Amino acid sequence: MAITADQAVPDAPAEEGVSEVRRHELADFLRSRRERISPELVGLPRGPRRRTPGLRREEVAHLSAVGVTWYTWLEQARDIQVSVQVLDALARALLLDPTERAHLFQLAGAVDPAPATVCPAITPAVRGLLEQMEPFPAAVQNSRYDILAHNRTYGLLFCDLDAVPPEDRNCLILSFTHAEWQSSIVHLDEAQRLMAARFRATMAGHLAEPAWKVLLQRLRESPGFRQVWDRHEVVAHRSKRKEFDNRYVGRVSLDHADLWLGPAPGPRIVTYAPADDVSRKRLERLHALALERRGG
C-alpha cells in the first residue's frame, strides 16, 4: 500500500528525527542514486520525451510503493520520519549495493533490520591481518558477538566453525546451544555468565534495534541463558586468560585481547596469544591441521 503525504510526520521534534545535515546528505544521496539508474534497468520504458537523467521521482515512488509527494519531500530534505520498511523499499528500488544500503540507513538514523551478511569493516587488509596472526587464533566480532571473519586456527579452536551455518556463527548462541563449542571451554559456566553480562551492558545502547531484539529472543529459548540473563549482571570488556580443551591438540592456555576497529565499541579483532610454550606448540599443530584440511 502506498504511503501518502498526509501519513508523513513533518515538523517532528529534533530529538526524534535526523539532523538537518543528515537530511540534506540523505536527499543528495537519494537524488544521485536515482539519476544514475536507467529506466531499462528496472523494467520501465524510456519513452521519446524523457529529459530527466535516470529515473523520475514518481517512478522511484511507484517502485518503492510510497507516495510521490512524500518521496519528493524526502529529496527536499524535509523533516519527516522514515520507517525502516520504507528505507528497505528505497534501497531495493534504487539497486543499492550493501555499502550503499548501510550508508542510506546511517544517514536516516535508522538500524537496518536485514543487514548485509558481509560487514563493510571486513576489508582485504583486515582479512590479511587475520592470516598474518596465524598460528594464533583470531577473528572479527561485532558487539553482538557475531563472528564476521576468522582465520584458519580460530576455525578449529572451538569446533569446526566452517561447518556451522553463517546465521549461527555467534559466540553467545554457540556457547549455549552447540555441544562441541561448549565442551571446548574449560570454565564454561563462568564464560557463559560473563558473556551474558557483557551482552547486557552493551545492549543498553541498542534496546530498540531489531537485530538485537531478535538475537535476545533467540537466546532466551535456552534455559541456561535465561538463568544467567535474569541475574541482571553487567561487566565491561576486558582481557583475560582462558583455557580451552581442543579436540585435536588438547588443553591450551591463551591470553585474550580485543583490538577495536573503530572509535566506538563495535567490530573488533579478537586475538588469543599462547600463555606458555606448550600452548604455543599446540597452536602450531592446530594451525598445521587447519592448513591440511583446507588444502593449503
PDB file of C-alpha atoms in Angstrom:
ATOM      1  CA  MET A   1       0.000   0.000   0.000  1.00  0.00           C
ATOM      2  CA  ALA A   2       1.345   3.416  -0.964  1.00  0.00           C
ATOM      3  CA  ILE A   3       2.185   5.910   1.766  1.00  0.00           C
ATOM      4  CA  THR A   4       0.509   9.284   1.129  1.00  0.00           C
ATOM      5  CA  ALA A   5       1.690  12.730   2.126  1.00  0.00           C
ATOM      6  CA  ASP A   6      -0.768  13.013   4.998  1.00  0.00           C
ATOM      7  CA  GLN A   7       0.779   9.905   6.568  1.00  0.00           C
ATOM      8  CA  ALA A   8       4.161  11.589   6.850  1.00  0.00           C
ATOM      9  CA  VAL A   9       5.069  13.434  10.017  1.00  0.00           C
ATOM     10  CA  PRO A  10       6.552  16.874   9.260  1.00  0.00           C
ATOM     11  CA  ASP A  11       7.985  19.087  11.949  1.00  0.00           C
ATOM     12  CA  ALA A  12       8.921  16.135  14.172  1.00  0.00           C
ATOM     13  CA  PRO A  13      10.842  17.092  17.311  1.00  0.00           C
ATOM     14  CA  ALA A  14      14.548  17.404  16.700  1.00  0.00           C
ATOM     15  CA  GLU A  15      15.389  14.565  19.064  1.00  0.00           C
ATOM     16  CA  GLU A  16      13.130  12.190  17.162  1.00  0.00           C
ATOM     17  CA  GLY A  17      14.360  12.952  13.650  1.00  0.00           C
ATOM     18  CA  VAL A  18      17.658  13.152  11.896  1.00  0.00           C
ATOM     19  CA  SER A  19      19.722  16.326  11.989  1.00  0.00           C
ATOM     20  CA  GLU A  20      19.425  18.938   9.270  1.00  0.00           C
ATOM     21  CA  VAL A  21      22.833  17.995   7.930  1.00  0.00           C
ATOM     22  CA  ARG A  22      21.851  14.348   7.698  1.00  0.00           C
ATOM     23  CA  ARG A  23      18.587  15.222   5.969  1.00  0.00           C
ATOM     24  CA  HIS A  24      20.416  17.156   3.264  1.00  0.00           C
ATOM     25  CA  GLU A  25      23.006  14.398   2.876  1.00  0.00           C
ATOM     26  CA  LEU A  26      20.198  11.856   2.604  1.00  0.00           C
ATOM     27  CA  ALA A  27      18.393  13.970  -0.002  1.00  0.00           C
ATOM     28  CA  ASP A  28      21.560  14.363  -2.087  1.00  0.00           C
ATOM     29  CA  PHE A  29      22.337  10.663  -1.833  1.00  0.00           C
ATOM     30  CA  LEU A  30      18.851   9.596  -2.951  1.00  0.00           C
ATOM     31  CA  ARG A  31      18.921  12.066  -5.839  1.00  0.00           C
ATOM     32  CA  SER A  32      22.324  10.912  -7.034  1.00  0.00           C
ATOM     33  CA  ARG A  33      21.320   7.257  -6.961  1.00  0.00           C
ATOM     34  CA  ARG A  34      18.004   7.938  -8.691  1.00  0.00           C
ATOM     35  CA  GLU A  35      19.719   9.820 -11.516  1.00  0.00           C
ATOM     36  CA  ARG A  36      22.202   7.055 -12.250  1.00  0.00           C
ATOM     37  CA  ILE A  37      19.597   4.308 -12.875  1.00  0.00           C
ATOM     38  CA  SER A  38      18.278   3.965 -16.406  1.00  0.00           C
ATOM     39  CA  PRO A  39      14.600   3.018 -16.802  1.00  0.00           C
ATOM     40  CA  GLU A  40      15.600  -0.165 -18.603  1.00  0.00           C
ATOM     41  CA  LEU A  41      17.452  -1.410 -15.510  1.00  0.00           C
ATOM     42  CA  VAL A  42      14.184  -1.572 -13.560  1.00  0.00           C
ATOM     43  CA  GLY A  43      11.939  -2.692 -16.406  1.00  0.00           C
ATOM     44  CA  LEU A  44      10.434   0.711 -17.304  1.00  0.00           C
ATOM     45  CA  PRO A  45      10.100   2.120 -20.834  1.00  0.00           C
ATOM     46  CA  ARG A  46      12.340   5.095 -21.636  1.00  0.00           C
ATOM     47  CA  GLY A  47       9.848   6.904 -23.871  1.00  0.00           C
ATOM     48  CA  PRO A  48      10.684   9.524 -26.512  1.00  0.00           C
ATOM     49  CA  ARG A  49      10.240  12.647 -24.339  1.00  0.00           C
ATOM     50  CA  ARG A  50      12.361  11.756 -21.292  1.00  0.00           C
ATOM     51  CA  ARG A  51      14.672  14.578 -20.215  1.00  0.00           C
ATOM     52  CA  THR A  52      15.365  13.531 -16.618  1.00  0.00           C
ATOM     53  CA  PRO A  53      18.667  11.666 -16.204  1.00  0.00           C
ATOM     54  CA  GLY A  54      17.906   8.272 -14.732  1.00  0.00           C
ATOM     55  CA  LEU A  55      14.546   7.726 -13.057  1.00  0.00           C
ATOM     56  CA  ARG A  56      11.870  10.275 -12.304  1.00  0.00           C
ATOM     57  CA  ARG A  57      10.778  10.844  -8.722  1.00  0.00           C
ATOM     58  CA  GLU A  58       7.352   9.394  -9.404  1.00  0.00           C
ATOM     59  CA  GLU A  59       8.982   6.252 -10.805  1.00  0.00           C
ATOM     60  CA  VAL A  60      11.033   5.732  -7.649  1.00  0.00           C
ATOM     61  CA  ALA A  61       7.906   6.331  -5.585  1.00  0.00           C
ATOM     62  CA  HIS A  62       5.995   3.756  -7.636  1.00  0.00           C
ATOM     63  CA  LEU A  63       8.783   1.168  -7.394  1.00  0.00           C
ATOM     64  CA  SER A  64       9.012   1.720  -3.626  1.00  0.00           C
ATOM     65  CA  ALA A  65       5.217   1.833  -3.027  1.00  0.00           C
ATOM     66  CA  VAL A  66       5.390   5.271  -1.381  1.00  0.00           C
ATOM     67  CA  GLY A  67       3.516   8.460  -2.195  1.00  0.00           C
ATOM     68  CA  VAL A  68       5.046  10.786  -4.802  1.00  0.00           C
ATOM     69  CA  THR A  69       4.620  13.844  -2.583  1.00  0.00           C
ATOM     70  CA  TRP A  70       6.197  12.023   0.351  1.00  0.00           C
ATOM     71  CA  TYR A  71       9.222  10.950  -1.697  1.00  0.00           C
ATOM     72  CA  THR A  72       9.568  14.489  -3.092  1.00  0.00           C
ATOM     73  CA  TRP A  73       9.658  15.823   0.452  1.00  0.00           C
ATOM     74  CA  LEU A  74      12.401  13.315   1.247  1.00  0.00           C
ATOM     75  CA  GLU A  75      14.541  14.576  -1.649  1.00  0.00           C
ATOM     76  CA  GLN A  76      13.834  18.136  -0.500  1.00  0.00           C
ATOM     77  CA  ALA A  77      15.313  17.337   2.915  1.00  0.00           C
ATOM     78  CA  ARG A  78      12.001  17.942   4.698  1.00  0.00           C
ATOM     79  CA  ASP A  79      11.878  16.989   8.382  1.00  0.00           C
ATOM     80  CA  ILE A  80       9.798  13.814   8.048  1.00  0.00           C
ATOM     81  CA  GLN A  81      10.097  10.438   9.701  1.00  0.00           C
ATOM     82  CA  VAL A  82      11.207   7.456   7.639  1.00  0.00           C
ATOM     83  CA  SER A  83      10.411   3.894   8.659  1.00  0.00           C
ATOM     84  CA  VAL A  84      12.861   1.043   8.164  1.00  0.00           C
ATOM     85  CA  GLN A  85      10.324  -0.626   5.837  1.00  0.00           C
ATOM     86  CA  VAL A  86      10.360   2.410   3.524  1.00  0.00           C
ATOM     87  CA  LEU A  87      14.166   2.598   3.633  1.00  0.00           C
ATOM     88  CA  ASP A  88      14.320  -1.073   2.714  1.00  0.00           C
ATOM     89  CA  ALA A  89      11.960  -0.463  -0.217  1.00  0.00           C
ATOM     90  CA  LEU A  90      14.005   2.523  -1.403  1.00  0.00           C
ATOM     91  CA  ALA A  91      17.234   0.526  -1.187  1.00  0.00           C
ATOM     92  CA  ARG A  92      15.743  -2.166  -3.388  1.00  0.00           C
ATOM     93  CA  ALA A  93      14.213   0.279  -5.871  1.00  0.00           C
ATOM     94  CA  LEU A  94      17.489   2.171  -6.249  1.00  0.00           C
ATOM     95  CA  LEU A  95      19.512  -1.052  -6.613  1.00  0.00           C
ATOM     96  CA  LEU A  96      21.840  -0.144  -3.755  1.00  0.00           C
ATOM     97  CA  ASP A  97      24.778  -2.418  -3.042  1.00  0.00           C
ATOM     98  CA  PRO A  98      25.487  -3.474   0.594  1.00  0.00           C
ATOM     99  CA  THR A  99      27.772  -0.499   1.291  1.00  0.00           C
ATOM    100  CA  GLU A 100      25.292   1.977  -0.189  1.00  0.00           C
ATOM    101  CA  ARG A 101      22.429   0.369   1.720  1.00  0.00           C
ATOM    102  CA  ALA A 102      24.333   0.709   5.001  1.00  0.00           C
ATOM    103  CA  HIS A 103      25.045   4.360   4.146  1.00  0.00           C
ATOM    104  CA  LEU A 104      21.336   5.008   3.467  1.00  0.00           C
ATOM    105  CA  PHE A 105      20.280   3.642   6.862  1.00  0.00           C
ATOM    106  CA  GLN A 106      23.058   5.539   8.619  1.00  0.00           C
ATOM    107  CA  LEU A 107      22.039   8.850   7.035  1.00  0.00           C
ATOM    108  CA  ALA A 108      18.427   8.203   8.040  1.00  0.00           C
ATOM    109  CA  GLY A 109      19.470   7.457  11.626  1.00  0.00           C
ATOM    110  CA  ALA A 110      17.895   4.007  11.416  1.00  0.00           C
ATOM    111  CA  VAL A 111      19.051   0.439  12.008  1.00  0.00           C
ATOM    112  CA  ASP A 112      18.852  -1.949   9.076  1.00  0.00           C
ATOM    113  CA  PRO A 113      16.567  -4.866  10.070  1.00  0.00           C
ATOM    114  CA  ALA A 114      18.199  -7.045   7.414  1.00  0.00           C
ATOM    115  CA  PRO A 115      21.877  -6.066   7.399  1.00  0.00           C
ATOM    116  CA  ALA A 116      24.237  -7.399   4.785  1.00  0.00           C
ATOM    117  CA  THR A 117      25.988 -10.659   5.529  1.00  0.00           C
ATOM    118  CA  VAL A 118      29.266  -9.015   4.506  1.00  0.00           C
ATOM    119  CA  CYS A 119      30.426  -6.442   7.018  1.00  0.00           C
ATOM    120  CA  PRO A 120      31.980  -3.280   5.498  1.00  0.00           C
ATOM    121  CA  ALA A 121      34.649  -3.438   8.233  1.00  0.00           C
ATOM    122  CA  ILE A 122      35.970  -6.723   6.803  1.00  0.00           C
ATOM    123  CA  THR A 123      38.307  -5.307   4.188  1.00  0.00           C
ATOM    124  CA  PRO A 124      41.003  -7.327   2.371  1.00  0.00           C
ATOM    125  CA  ALA A 125      43.520  -5.683   4.692  1.00  0.00           C
ATOM    126  CA  VAL A 126      41.657  -6.960   7.769  1.00  0.00           C
ATOM    127  CA  ARG A 127      41.452 -10.462   6.305  1.00  0.00           C
ATOM    128  CA  GLY A 128      45.165 -10.303   5.543  1.00  0.00           C
ATOM    129  CA  LEU A 129      45.866  -9.255   9.129  1.00  0.00           C
ATOM    130  CA  LEU A 130      43.912 -12.252  10.446  1.00  0.00           C
ATOM    131  CA  GLU A 131      46.044 -14.551   8.285  1.00  0.00           C
ATOM    132  CA  GLN A 132      49.274 -12.869   9.423  1.00  0.00           C
ATOM    133  CA  MET A 133      48.335 -13.579  13.045  1.00  0.00           C
ATOM    134  CA  GLU A 134      48.422 -17.330  12.432  1.00  0.00           C
ATOM    135  CA  PRO A 135      49.205 -19.713  14.054  1.00  0.00           C
ATOM    136  CA  PHE A 136      47.470 -17.665  16.762  1.00  0.00           C
ATOM    137  CA  PRO A 137      43.637 -17.782  16.616  1.00  0.00           C
ATOM    138  CA  ALA A 138      41.967 -14.505  15.648  1.00  0.00           C
ATOM    139  CA  ALA A 139      38.517 -13.422  14.500  1.00  0.00           C
ATOM    140  CA  VAL A 140      36.477 -10.296  13.881  1.00  0.00           C
ATOM    141  CA  GLN A 141      33.344  -9.998  16.010  1.00  0.00           C
ATOM    142  CA  ASN A 142      30.794  -7.228  16.381  1.00  0.00           C
ATOM    143  CA  SER A 143      29.281  -6.051  19.654  1.00  0.00           C
ATOM    144  CA  ARG A 144      26.536  -8.719  19.367  1.00  0.00           C
ATOM    145  CA  TYR A 145      29.205 -11.488  19.262  1.00  0.00           C
ATOM    146  CA  ASP A 146      28.539 -12.307  15.604  1.00  0.00           C
ATOM    147  CA  ILE A 147      31.660 -13.864  14.065  1.00  0.00           C
ATOM    148  CA  LEU A 148      32.207 -11.800  10.907  1.00  0.00           C
ATOM    149  CA  ALA A 149      35.523 -13.304   9.822  1.00  0.00           C
ATOM    150  CA  HIS A 150      38.145 -15.648  11.257  1.00  0.00           C
ATOM    151  CA  ASN A 151      41.490 -17.182  10.439  1.00  0.00           C
ATOM    152  CA  ARG A 152      42.110 -20.890   9.999  1.00  0.00           C
ATOM    153  CA  THR A 153      43.374 -21.572  13.520  1.00  0.00           C
ATOM    154  CA  TYR A 154      40.324 -19.909  15.078  1.00  0.00           C
ATOM    155  CA  GLY A 155      38.164 -22.006  12.771  1.00  0.00           C
ATOM    156  CA  LEU A 156      39.230 -25.159  14.654  1.00  0.00           C
ATOM    157  CA  LEU A 157      39.735 -23.771  18.170  1.00  0.00           C
ATOM    158  CA  PHE A 158      36.174 -24.280  19.461  1.00  0.00           C
ATOM    159  CA  CYS A 159      34.699 -26.519  16.778  1.00  0.00           C
ATOM    160  CA  ASP A 160      34.737 -26.870  13.003  1.00  0.00           C
ATOM    161  CA  LEU A 161      33.409 -23.357  12.504  1.00  0.00           C
ATOM    162  CA  ASP A 162      33.191 -23.686   8.718  1.00  0.00           C
ATOM    163  CA  ALA A 163      30.565 -26.400   9.227  1.00  0.00           C
ATOM    164  CA  VAL A 164      28.361 -24.011  11.239  1.00  0.00           C
ATOM    165  CA  PRO A 165      25.754 -22.147   9.142  1.00  0.00           C
ATOM    166  CA  PRO A 166      26.654 -18.434   8.812  1.00  0.00           C
ATOM    167  CA  GLU A 167      23.459 -17.362  10.585  1.00  0.00           C
ATOM    168  CA  ASP A 168      24.506 -19.421  13.648  1.00  0.00           C
ATOM    169  CA  ARG A 169      28.059 -18.066  13.890  1.00  0.00           C
ATOM    170  CA  ASN A 170      27.501 -16.111  17.059  1.00  0.00           C
ATOM    171  CA  CYS A 171      29.560 -16.809  20.168  1.00  0.00           C
ATOM    172  CA  LEU A 172      26.613 -16.422  22.520  1.00  0.00           C
ATOM    173  CA  ILE A 173      24.384 -18.751  20.533  1.00  0.00           C
ATOM    174  CA  LEU A 174      27.143 -21.337  20.174  1.00  0.00           C
ATOM    175  CA  SER A 175      28.158 -21.198  23.845  1.00  0.00           C
ATOM    176  CA  PHE A 176      24.593 -22.016  24.923  1.00  0.00           C
ATOM    177  CA  THR A 177      23.487 -24.418  22.160  1.00  0.00           C
ATOM    178  CA  HIS A 178      26.469 -26.081  20.425  1.00  0.00           C
ATOM    179  CA  ALA A 179      27.767 -29.165  22.261  1.00  0.00           C
ATOM    180  CA  GLU A 180      31.271 -29.212  20.748  1.00  0.00           C
ATOM    181  CA  TRP A 181      31.739 -25.464  21.262  1.00  0.00           C
ATOM    182  CA  GLN A 182      30.680 -25.860  24.881  1.00  0.00           C
ATOM    183  CA  SER A 183      32.999 -28.812  25.500  1.00  0.00           C
ATOM    184  CA  SER A 184      35.999 -26.812  24.289  1.00  0.00           C
ATOM    185  CA  ILE A 185      35.636 -24.146  27.018  1.00  0.00           C
ATOM    186  CA  VAL A 186      37.203 -25.310  30.266  1.00  0.00           C
ATOM    187  CA  HIS A 187      35.335 -22.919  32.562  1.00  0.00           C
ATOM    188  CA  LEU A 188      32.070 -22.894  30.657  1.00  0.00           C
ATOM    189  CA  ASP A 189      29.747 -21.635  33.410  1.00  0.00           C
ATOM    190  CA  GLU A 190      31.938 -18.624  34.111  1.00  0.00           C
ATOM    191  CA  ALA A 191      32.359 -17.883  30.402  1.00  0.00           C
ATOM    192  CA  GLN A 192      28.605 -18.005  29.804  1.00  0.00           C
ATOM    193  CA  ARG A 193      27.895 -15.740  32.755  1.00  0.00           C
ATOM    194  CA  LEU A 194      30.476 -13.135  31.705  1.00  0.00           C
ATOM    195  CA  MET A 195      29.365 -13.147  28.070  1.00  0.00           C
ATOM    196  CA  ALA A 196      25.740 -12.603  29.061  1.00  0.00           C
ATOM    197  CA  ALA A 197      26.781  -9.788  31.405  1.00  0.00           C
ATOM    198  CA  ARG A 198      28.846  -8.076  28.669  1.00  0.00           C
ATOM    199  CA  PHE A 199      25.996  -8.517  26.219  1.00  0.00           C
ATOM    200  CA  ARG A 200      23.554  -6.897  28.666  1.00  0.00           C
ATOM    201  CA  ALA A 201      25.912  -3.966  29.278  1.00  0.00           C
ATOM    202  CA  THR A 202      26.364  -3.342  25.551  1.00  0.00           C
ATOM    203  CA  MET A 203      22.712  -3.872  24.660  1.00  0.00           C
ATOM    204  CA  ALA A 204      21.718  -0.917  26.849  1.00  0.00           C
ATOM    205  CA  GLY A 205      22.646   1.310  23.926  1.00  0.00           C
ATOM    206  CA  HIS A 206      20.729  -0.777  21.368  1.00  0.00           C
ATOM    207  CA  LEU A 207      17.454  -1.644  23.110  1.00  0.00           C
ATOM    208  CA  ALA A 208      15.221  -0.536  20.227  1.00  0.00           C
ATOM    209  CA  GLU A 209      17.272  -2.093  17.436  1.00  0.00           C
ATOM    210  CA  PRO A 210      15.632  -5.064  15.663  1.00  0.00           C
ATOM    211  CA  ALA A 211      18.799  -7.143  15.256  1.00  0.00           C
ATOM    212  CA  TRP A 212      19.494  -7.022  18.996  1.00  0.00           C
ATOM    213  CA  LYS A 213      15.908  -7.856  19.925  1.00  0.00           C
ATOM    214  CA  VAL A 214      15.836 -10.802  17.533  1.00  0.00           C
ATOM    215  CA  LEU A 215      19.092 -12.168  18.945  1.00  0.00           C
ATOM    216  CA  LEU A 216      17.870 -11.802  22.538  1.00  0.00           C
ATOM    217  CA  GLN A 217      14.625 -13.560  21.683  1.00  0.00           C
ATOM    218  CA  ARG A 218      16.544 -16.456  20.173  1.00  0.00           C
ATOM    219  CA  LEU A 219      18.907 -16.680  23.134  1.00  0.00           C
ATOM    220  CA  ARG A 220      16.045 -16.753  25.617  1.00  0.00           C
ATOM    221  CA  GLU A 221      14.936 -20.050  24.099  1.00  0.00           C
ATOM    222  CA  SER A 222      17.881 -21.558  26.013  1.00  0.00           C
ATOM    223  CA  PRO A 223      17.126 -22.310  29.702  1.00  0.00           C
ATOM    224  CA  GLY A 224      20.801 -21.833  30.514  1.00  0.00           C
ATOM    225  CA  PHE A 225      20.859 -18.372  29.009  1.00  0.00           C
ATOM    226  CA  ARG A 226      17.635 -17.353  30.750  1.00  0.00           C
ATOM    227  CA  GLN A 227      19.141 -18.389  34.080  1.00  0.00           C
ATOM    228  CA  VAL A 228      22.221 -16.158  33.748  1.00  0.00           C
ATOM    229  CA  TRP A 229      20.351 -13.362  31.959  1.00  0.00           C
ATOM    230  CA  ASP A 230      17.861 -12.986  34.763  1.00  0.00           C
ATOM    231  CA  ARG A 231      20.714 -12.210  37.172  1.00  0.00           C
ATOM    232  CA  HIS A 232      20.994  -8.747  35.536  1.00  0.00           C
ATOM    233  CA  GLU A 233      24.768  -8.706  35.811  1.00  0.00           C
ATOM    234  CA  VAL A 234      26.781  -6.208  33.762  1.00  0.00           C
ATOM    235  CA  VAL A 235      30.525  -6.163  33.137  1.00  0.00           C
ATOM    236  CA  ALA A 236      32.819  -4.320  30.731  1.00  0.00           C
ATOM    237  CA  HIS A 237      35.001  -5.973  28.105  1.00  0.00           C
ATOM    238  CA  ARG A 238      38.444  -6.812  29.383  1.00  0.00           C
ATOM    239  CA  SER A 239      41.368  -9.046  28.552  1.00  0.00           C
ATOM    240  CA  LYS A 240      41.516 -12.394  30.311  1.00  0.00           C
ATOM    241  CA  ARG A 241      43.449 -15.660  30.318  1.00  0.00           C
ATOM    242  CA  LYS A 242      41.303 -18.512  29.040  1.00  0.00           C
ATOM    243  CA  GLU A 243      41.682 -22.268  28.839  1.00  0.00           C
ATOM    244  CA  PHE A 244      40.381 -24.457  26.052  1.00  0.00           C
ATOM    245  CA  ASP A 245      40.219 -28.217  25.698  1.00  0.00           C
ATOM    246  CA  ASN A 246      40.643 -28.600  21.957  1.00  0.00           C
ATOM    247  CA  ARG A 247      39.538 -31.901  20.435  1.00  0.00           C
ATOM    248  CA  TYR A 248      42.606 -32.070  18.169  1.00  0.00           C
ATOM    249  CA  VAL A 249      45.554 -30.870  20.286  1.00  0.00           C
ATOM    250  CA  GLY A 250      44.344 -30.939  23.890  1.00  0.00           C
ATOM    251  CA  ARG A 251      44.485 -28.273  26.603  1.00  0.00           C
ATOM    252  CA  VAL A 252      45.732 -24.786  25.648  1.00  0.00           C
ATOM    253  CA  SER A 253      46.044 -21.704  27.836  1.00  0.00           C
ATOM    254  CA  LEU A 254      45.570 -18.456  25.894  1.00  0.00           C
ATOM    255  CA  ASP A 255      45.610 -14.737  26.686  1.00  0.00           C
ATOM    256  CA  HIS A 256      42.635 -12.988  25.131  1.00  0.00           C
ATOM    257  CA  ALA A 257      42.772  -9.380  23.873  1.00  0.00           C
ATOM    258  CA  ASP A 258      40.433  -7.198  21.774  1.00  0.00           C
ATOM    259  CA  LEU A 259      41.686  -4.822  19.069  1.00  0.00           C
ATOM    260  CA  TRP A 260      38.899  -2.364  18.244  1.00  0.00           C
ATOM    261  CA  LEU A 261      38.409  -1.410  14.583  1.00  0.00           C
ATOM    262  CA  GLY A 262      36.738   1.930  15.310  1.00  0.00           C
ATOM    263  CA  PRO A 263      36.455   4.681  17.917  1.00  0.00           C
ATOM    264  CA  ALA A 264      33.230   3.240  19.370  1.00  0.00           C
ATOM    265  CA  PRO A 265      32.605  -0.321  20.619  1.00  0.00           C
ATOM    266  CA  GLY A 266      31.637  -2.270  17.520  1.00  0.00           C
ATOM    267  CA  PRO A 267      33.626  -4.605  15.273  1.00  0.00           C
ATOM    268  CA  ARG A 268      36.811  -5.790  16.945  1.00  0.00           C
ATOM    269  CA  ILE A 269      39.595  -8.262  16.259  1.00  0.00           C
ATOM    270  CA  VAL A 270      39.555 -10.926  18.968  1.00  0.00           C
ATOM    271  CA  THR A 271      43.012 -12.420  19.481  1.00  0.00           C
ATOM    272  CA  TYR A 272      44.359 -15.360  21.507  1.00  0.00           C
ATOM    273  CA  ALA A 273      48.087 -15.494  22.292  1.00  0.00           C
ATOM    274  CA  PRO A 274      49.634 -18.595  23.906  1.00  0.00           C
ATOM    275  CA  ALA A 275      50.344 -18.210  27.600  1.00  0.00           C
ATOM    276  CA  ASP A 276      53.140 -20.816  27.625  1.00  0.00           C
ATOM    277  CA  ASP A 277      55.388 -22.830  25.325  1.00  0.00           C
ATOM    278  CA  VAL A 278      53.183 -25.925  25.455  1.00  0.00           C
ATOM    279  CA  SER A 279      50.180 -23.923  24.293  1.00  0.00           C
ATOM    280  CA  ARG A 280      52.262 -22.288  21.553  1.00  0.00           C
ATOM    281  CA  LYS A 281      53.363 -25.655  20.163  1.00  0.00           C
ATOM    282  CA  ARG A 282      49.814 -26.973  20.293  1.00  0.00           C
ATOM    283  CA  LEU A 283      48.527 -23.930  18.429  1.00  0.00           C
ATOM    284  CA  GLU A 284      51.158 -24.557  15.773  1.00  0.00           C
ATOM    285  CA  ARG A 285      49.879 -28.117  15.429  1.00  0.00           C
ATOM    286  CA  LEU A 286      46.304 -26.887  15.240  1.00  0.00           C
ATOM    287  CA  HIS A 287      47.262 -24.401  12.540  1.00  0.00           C
ATOM    288  CA  ALA A 288      49.040 -27.111  10.548  1.00  0.00           C
ATOM    289  CA  LEU A 289      45.925 -29.274  10.771  1.00  0.00           C
ATOM    290  CA  ALA A 290      43.764 -26.374   9.616  1.00  0.00           C
ATOM    291  CA  LEU A 291      46.053 -25.823   6.618  1.00  0.00           C
ATOM    292  CA  GLU A 292      45.884 -29.514   5.771  1.00  0.00           C
ATOM    293  CA  ARG A 293      42.084 -29.545   5.994  1.00  0.00           C
ATOM    294  CA  ARG A 294      41.808 -26.525   3.709  1.00  0.00           C
ATOM    295  CA  GLY A 295      44.362 -27.855   1.279  1.00  0.00           C
ATOM    296  CA  GLY A 296      46.759 -25.012   1.858  1.00  0.00           C
TER     297      GLY A 296
END
